[in-house]
Coordinates of C-alpha atoms in Angstrom, one line a residue:
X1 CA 87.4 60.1 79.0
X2 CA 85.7 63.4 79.2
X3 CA 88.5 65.8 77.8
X4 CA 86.3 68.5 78.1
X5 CA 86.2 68.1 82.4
X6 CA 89.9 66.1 82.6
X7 CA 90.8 64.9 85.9
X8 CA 94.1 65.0 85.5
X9 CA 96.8 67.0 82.8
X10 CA 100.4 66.2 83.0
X11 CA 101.3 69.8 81.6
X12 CA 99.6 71.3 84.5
X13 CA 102.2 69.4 87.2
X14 CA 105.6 70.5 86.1
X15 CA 107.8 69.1 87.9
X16 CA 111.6 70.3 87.3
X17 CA 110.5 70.4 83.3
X18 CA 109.5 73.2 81.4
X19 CA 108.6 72.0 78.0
X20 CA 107.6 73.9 74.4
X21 CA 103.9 74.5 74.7
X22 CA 103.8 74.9 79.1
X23 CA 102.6 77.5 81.0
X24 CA 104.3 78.9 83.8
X25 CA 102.5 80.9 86.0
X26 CA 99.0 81.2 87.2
X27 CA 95.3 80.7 86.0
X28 CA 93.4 82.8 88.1
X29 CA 90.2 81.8 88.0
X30 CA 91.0 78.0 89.5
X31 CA 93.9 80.0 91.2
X32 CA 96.1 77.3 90.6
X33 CA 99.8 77.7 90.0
X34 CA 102.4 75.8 87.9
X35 CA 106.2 76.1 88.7
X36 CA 109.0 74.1 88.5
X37 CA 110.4 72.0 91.6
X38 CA 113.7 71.1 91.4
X39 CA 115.2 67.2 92.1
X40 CA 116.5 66.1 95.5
X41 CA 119.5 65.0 93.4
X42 CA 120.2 64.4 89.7
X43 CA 119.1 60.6 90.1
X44 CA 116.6 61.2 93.0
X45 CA 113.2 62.5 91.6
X46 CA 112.0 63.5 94.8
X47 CA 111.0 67.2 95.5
X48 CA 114.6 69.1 96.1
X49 CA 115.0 72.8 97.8
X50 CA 114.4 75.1 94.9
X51 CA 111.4 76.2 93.0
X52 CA 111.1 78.7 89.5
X53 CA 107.5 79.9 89.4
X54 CA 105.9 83.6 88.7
X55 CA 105.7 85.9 92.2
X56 CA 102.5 87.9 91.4
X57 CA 102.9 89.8 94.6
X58 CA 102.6 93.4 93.2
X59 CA 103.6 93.4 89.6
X60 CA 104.6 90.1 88.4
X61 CA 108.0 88.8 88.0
X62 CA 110.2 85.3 87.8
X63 CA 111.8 84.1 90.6
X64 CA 113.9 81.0 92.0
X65 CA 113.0 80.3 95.9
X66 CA 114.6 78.2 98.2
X67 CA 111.8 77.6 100.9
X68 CA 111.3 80.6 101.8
X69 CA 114.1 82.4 100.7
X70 CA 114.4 84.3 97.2
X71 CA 117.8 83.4 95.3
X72 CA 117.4 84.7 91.8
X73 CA 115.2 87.3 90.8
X74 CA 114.8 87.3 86.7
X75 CA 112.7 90.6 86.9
X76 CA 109.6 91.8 85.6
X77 CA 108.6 91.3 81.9
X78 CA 108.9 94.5 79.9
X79 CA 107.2 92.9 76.9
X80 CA 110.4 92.0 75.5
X81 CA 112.4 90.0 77.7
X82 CA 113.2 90.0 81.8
X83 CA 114.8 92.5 82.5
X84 CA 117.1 90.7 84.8
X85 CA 118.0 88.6 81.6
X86 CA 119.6 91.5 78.6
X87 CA 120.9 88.1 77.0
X88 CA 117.2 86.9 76.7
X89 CA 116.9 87.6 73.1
X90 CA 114.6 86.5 70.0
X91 CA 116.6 83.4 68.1
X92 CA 115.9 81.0 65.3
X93 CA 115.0 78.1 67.5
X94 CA 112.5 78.9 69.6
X95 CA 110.0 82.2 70.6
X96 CA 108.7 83.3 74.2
X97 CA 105.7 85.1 75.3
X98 CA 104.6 86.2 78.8
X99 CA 101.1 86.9 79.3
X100 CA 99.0 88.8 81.8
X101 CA 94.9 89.5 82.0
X102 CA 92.4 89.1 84.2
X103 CA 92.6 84.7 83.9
X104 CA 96.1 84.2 83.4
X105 CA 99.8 85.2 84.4
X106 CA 102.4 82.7 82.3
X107 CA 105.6 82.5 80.7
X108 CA 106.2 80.3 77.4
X109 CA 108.2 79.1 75.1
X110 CA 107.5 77.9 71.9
X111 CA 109.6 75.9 68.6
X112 CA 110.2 77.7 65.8
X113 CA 111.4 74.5 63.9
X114 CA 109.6 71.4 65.6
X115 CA 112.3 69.3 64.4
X116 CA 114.5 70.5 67.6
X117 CA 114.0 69.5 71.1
X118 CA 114.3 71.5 73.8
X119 CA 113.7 71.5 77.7
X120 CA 114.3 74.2 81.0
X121 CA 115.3 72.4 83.7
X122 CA 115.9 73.2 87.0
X123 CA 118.7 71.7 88.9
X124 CA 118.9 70.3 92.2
X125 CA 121.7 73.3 93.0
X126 CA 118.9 75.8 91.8
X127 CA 119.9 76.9 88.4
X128 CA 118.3 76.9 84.9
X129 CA 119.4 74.8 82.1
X130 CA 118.7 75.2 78.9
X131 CA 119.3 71.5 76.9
X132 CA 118.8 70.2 73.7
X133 CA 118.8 66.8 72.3
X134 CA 122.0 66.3 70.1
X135 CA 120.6 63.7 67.6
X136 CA 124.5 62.7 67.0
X137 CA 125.3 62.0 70.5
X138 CA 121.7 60.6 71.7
X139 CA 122.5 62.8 74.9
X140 CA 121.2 66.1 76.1
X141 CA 124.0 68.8 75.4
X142 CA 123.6 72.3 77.8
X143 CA 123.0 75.5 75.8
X144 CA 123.4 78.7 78.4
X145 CA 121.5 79.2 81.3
X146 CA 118.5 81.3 81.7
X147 CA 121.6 84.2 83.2
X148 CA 125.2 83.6 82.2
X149 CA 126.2 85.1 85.6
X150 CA 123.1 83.1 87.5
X151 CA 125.5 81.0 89.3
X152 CA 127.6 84.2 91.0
X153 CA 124.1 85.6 91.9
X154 CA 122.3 83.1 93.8
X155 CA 122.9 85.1 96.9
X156 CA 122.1 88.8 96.4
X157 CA 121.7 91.2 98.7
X158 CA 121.7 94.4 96.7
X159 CA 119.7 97.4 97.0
X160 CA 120.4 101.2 97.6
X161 CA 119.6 104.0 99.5
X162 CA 120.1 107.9 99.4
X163 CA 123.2 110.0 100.8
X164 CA 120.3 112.5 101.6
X165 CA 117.1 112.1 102.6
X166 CA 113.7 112.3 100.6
X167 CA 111.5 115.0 102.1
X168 CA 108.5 115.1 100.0
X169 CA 109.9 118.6 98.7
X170 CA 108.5 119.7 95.5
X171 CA 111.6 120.7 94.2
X172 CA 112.8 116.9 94.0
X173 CA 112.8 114.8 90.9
X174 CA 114.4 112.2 88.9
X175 CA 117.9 110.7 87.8
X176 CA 117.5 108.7 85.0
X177 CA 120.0 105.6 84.9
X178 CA 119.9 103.0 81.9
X179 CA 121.2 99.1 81.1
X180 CA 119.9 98.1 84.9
X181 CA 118.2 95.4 86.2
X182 CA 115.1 96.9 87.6
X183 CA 114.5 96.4 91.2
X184 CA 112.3 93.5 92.8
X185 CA 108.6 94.5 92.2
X186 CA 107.0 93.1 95.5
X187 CA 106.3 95.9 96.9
X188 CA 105.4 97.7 93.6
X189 CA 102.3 99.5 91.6
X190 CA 101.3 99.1 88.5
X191 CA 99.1 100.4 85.9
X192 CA 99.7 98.9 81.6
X193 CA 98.2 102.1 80.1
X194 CA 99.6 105.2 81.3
X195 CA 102.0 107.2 79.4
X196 CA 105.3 108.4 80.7
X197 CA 104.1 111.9 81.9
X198 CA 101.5 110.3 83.3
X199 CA 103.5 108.0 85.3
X200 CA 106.6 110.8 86.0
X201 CA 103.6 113.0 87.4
X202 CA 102.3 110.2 89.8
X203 CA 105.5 109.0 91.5
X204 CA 106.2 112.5 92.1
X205 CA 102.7 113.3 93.8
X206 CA 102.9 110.5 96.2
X207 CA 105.6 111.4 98.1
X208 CA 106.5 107.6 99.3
X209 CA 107.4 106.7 95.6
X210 CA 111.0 106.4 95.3
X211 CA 111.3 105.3 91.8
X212 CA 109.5 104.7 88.4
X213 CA 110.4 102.8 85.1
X214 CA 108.2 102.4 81.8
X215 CA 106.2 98.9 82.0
X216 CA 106.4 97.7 78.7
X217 CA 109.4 99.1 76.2
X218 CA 107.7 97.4 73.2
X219 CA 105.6 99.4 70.4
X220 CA 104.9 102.7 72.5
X221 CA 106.6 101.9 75.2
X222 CA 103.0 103.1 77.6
X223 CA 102.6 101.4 81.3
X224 CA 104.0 102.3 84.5
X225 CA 105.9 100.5 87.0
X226 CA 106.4 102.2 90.6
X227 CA 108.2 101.8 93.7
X228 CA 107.9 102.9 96.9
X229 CA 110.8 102.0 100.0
X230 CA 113.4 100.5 99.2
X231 CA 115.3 99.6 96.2
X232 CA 116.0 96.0 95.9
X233 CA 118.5 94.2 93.7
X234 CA 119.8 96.2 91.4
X235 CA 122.3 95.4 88.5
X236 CA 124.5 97.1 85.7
X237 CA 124.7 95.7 82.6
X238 CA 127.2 96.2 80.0
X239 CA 124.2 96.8 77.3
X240 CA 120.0 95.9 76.6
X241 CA 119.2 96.4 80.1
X242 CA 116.5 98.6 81.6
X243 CA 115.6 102.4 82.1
X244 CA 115.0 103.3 85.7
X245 CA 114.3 107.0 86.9
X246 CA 115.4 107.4 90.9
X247 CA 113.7 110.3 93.2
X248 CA 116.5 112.4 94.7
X249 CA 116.5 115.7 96.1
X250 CA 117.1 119.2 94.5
X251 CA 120.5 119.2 94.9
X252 CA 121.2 116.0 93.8
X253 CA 119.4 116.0 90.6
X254 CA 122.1 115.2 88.1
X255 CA 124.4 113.5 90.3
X256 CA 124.6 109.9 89.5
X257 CA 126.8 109.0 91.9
X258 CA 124.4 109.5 94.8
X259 CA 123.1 106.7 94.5
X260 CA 124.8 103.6 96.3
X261 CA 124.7 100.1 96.0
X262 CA 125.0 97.8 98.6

């Protein structure tokens, strides 16, 4: 066999399996896509109703879809974690990258000790499991899942809106509100070397941006995330969430209550 020209690579069709070593994500020059599909049922392999895969509509971010329907959003990468996942955090047993360039968008794990075995799999009720292979047992034992509160937010609806409407004044500027999960980036802007100012002095020229976070919180924290409309699924976290800085108008600037989730 050619292994230079294969016709076929098993790590290329996921499945429900995400194993130490996969990509999951994009290659953008075949633009091909690998994502998980869930099973029809726990001893039915055939193609179920949810799907985990990379949304790289506007700045990229995780997401679990059922047909058509989004019903978990883990957030954009902020070079550390998602930010929809504070408890996504470096351990002993295995590291995780996310990449994005001009050829490829993809999330990975890797083992730190090769002697344990570990898979994400998605469910046939559409949620992540961790599991590893208890040697002891000879059974896969669940860790945590991707979210510990996954399961209570399979069917969000948040987002928020102003008590007062934006008029493009010059006078407006920006709340800053910390630990959040930063909104859905669909209908987002980015740019990965800006600097703060930078981005600050952008959202608040173009007068339908409505909010701007820093894209990457590692090393010097440069990169720009914006958003313009709405505000879509939001979350508070107790701790290691996300910085986001909210438009409002002159006289609500330092208010933190004018903002209201819904």
């Amino acid at each position: 066999m050619n292994q230079e020209n294969p016709i076929w690579q098993s790590f290329d069709l996921l499945q429900n399996t995400l194993l130490p070593g996969m990509k999951l994500g994009w290659n953008l020059v075949t633009r091909s896509e690998r994502l998980l599909t869930s099973w029809k049922s726990e001893d039915d392999p055939a193609f179920g109703d949810f799907s985990y895969r990379i949304d790289i509509q506007g700045y990229p971010q995780a997401i679990i879809t059922k047909g058509q329907d989004i019903k978990y959003r883990a957030g954009p990468w902020n070079g550390i974690r998602f930010t929809g996942t504070p408890k996504m955090s470096p351990n002993w047993l295995y590291t995780y990258t996310f990449v994005l360039n001009q050829s490829d968008i993809y999330y990975q794990y890797n083992l730190v000790n090769p002697s344990v075995f570990t898979r994400l799999v998605l469910q046939p009720n559409g949620l992540l499991d961790r599991l590893f292979w208890m040697e002891s047992k000879q059974e896969w034992d669940g860790f945590e899942p991707i979210s510990p509160d996954q399961e209570k937010i399979l069917h969000w609806s948040q987002g928020c809106r102003h008590t007062i409407p934006l008029d493009c004044n010059p006078m407006e500027g920006f709340n800053k509100y910390t630990n959040l999960k930063l909104p859905d980036t669909r209908e987002s802007w980015y740019n990965e070397t800006m600097t703060g100012v930078e981005c600050e002095n952008m959202c608040k020229r173009n007068c339908s941006c409505t909010a701007y976070a820093h894209l990457n919180i590692s090393g010097t924290g440069n990169g720009c995330l914006l958003w313009s409309g709405n505000l879509t699924d939001i979350r508070t976290f107790v701790d290691n969430g996300d910085t986001l800085y909210i438009r409002f108008s002159a006289s609500e600037l330092g208010n933190s209550q004018t903002i209201v989730l819904f």
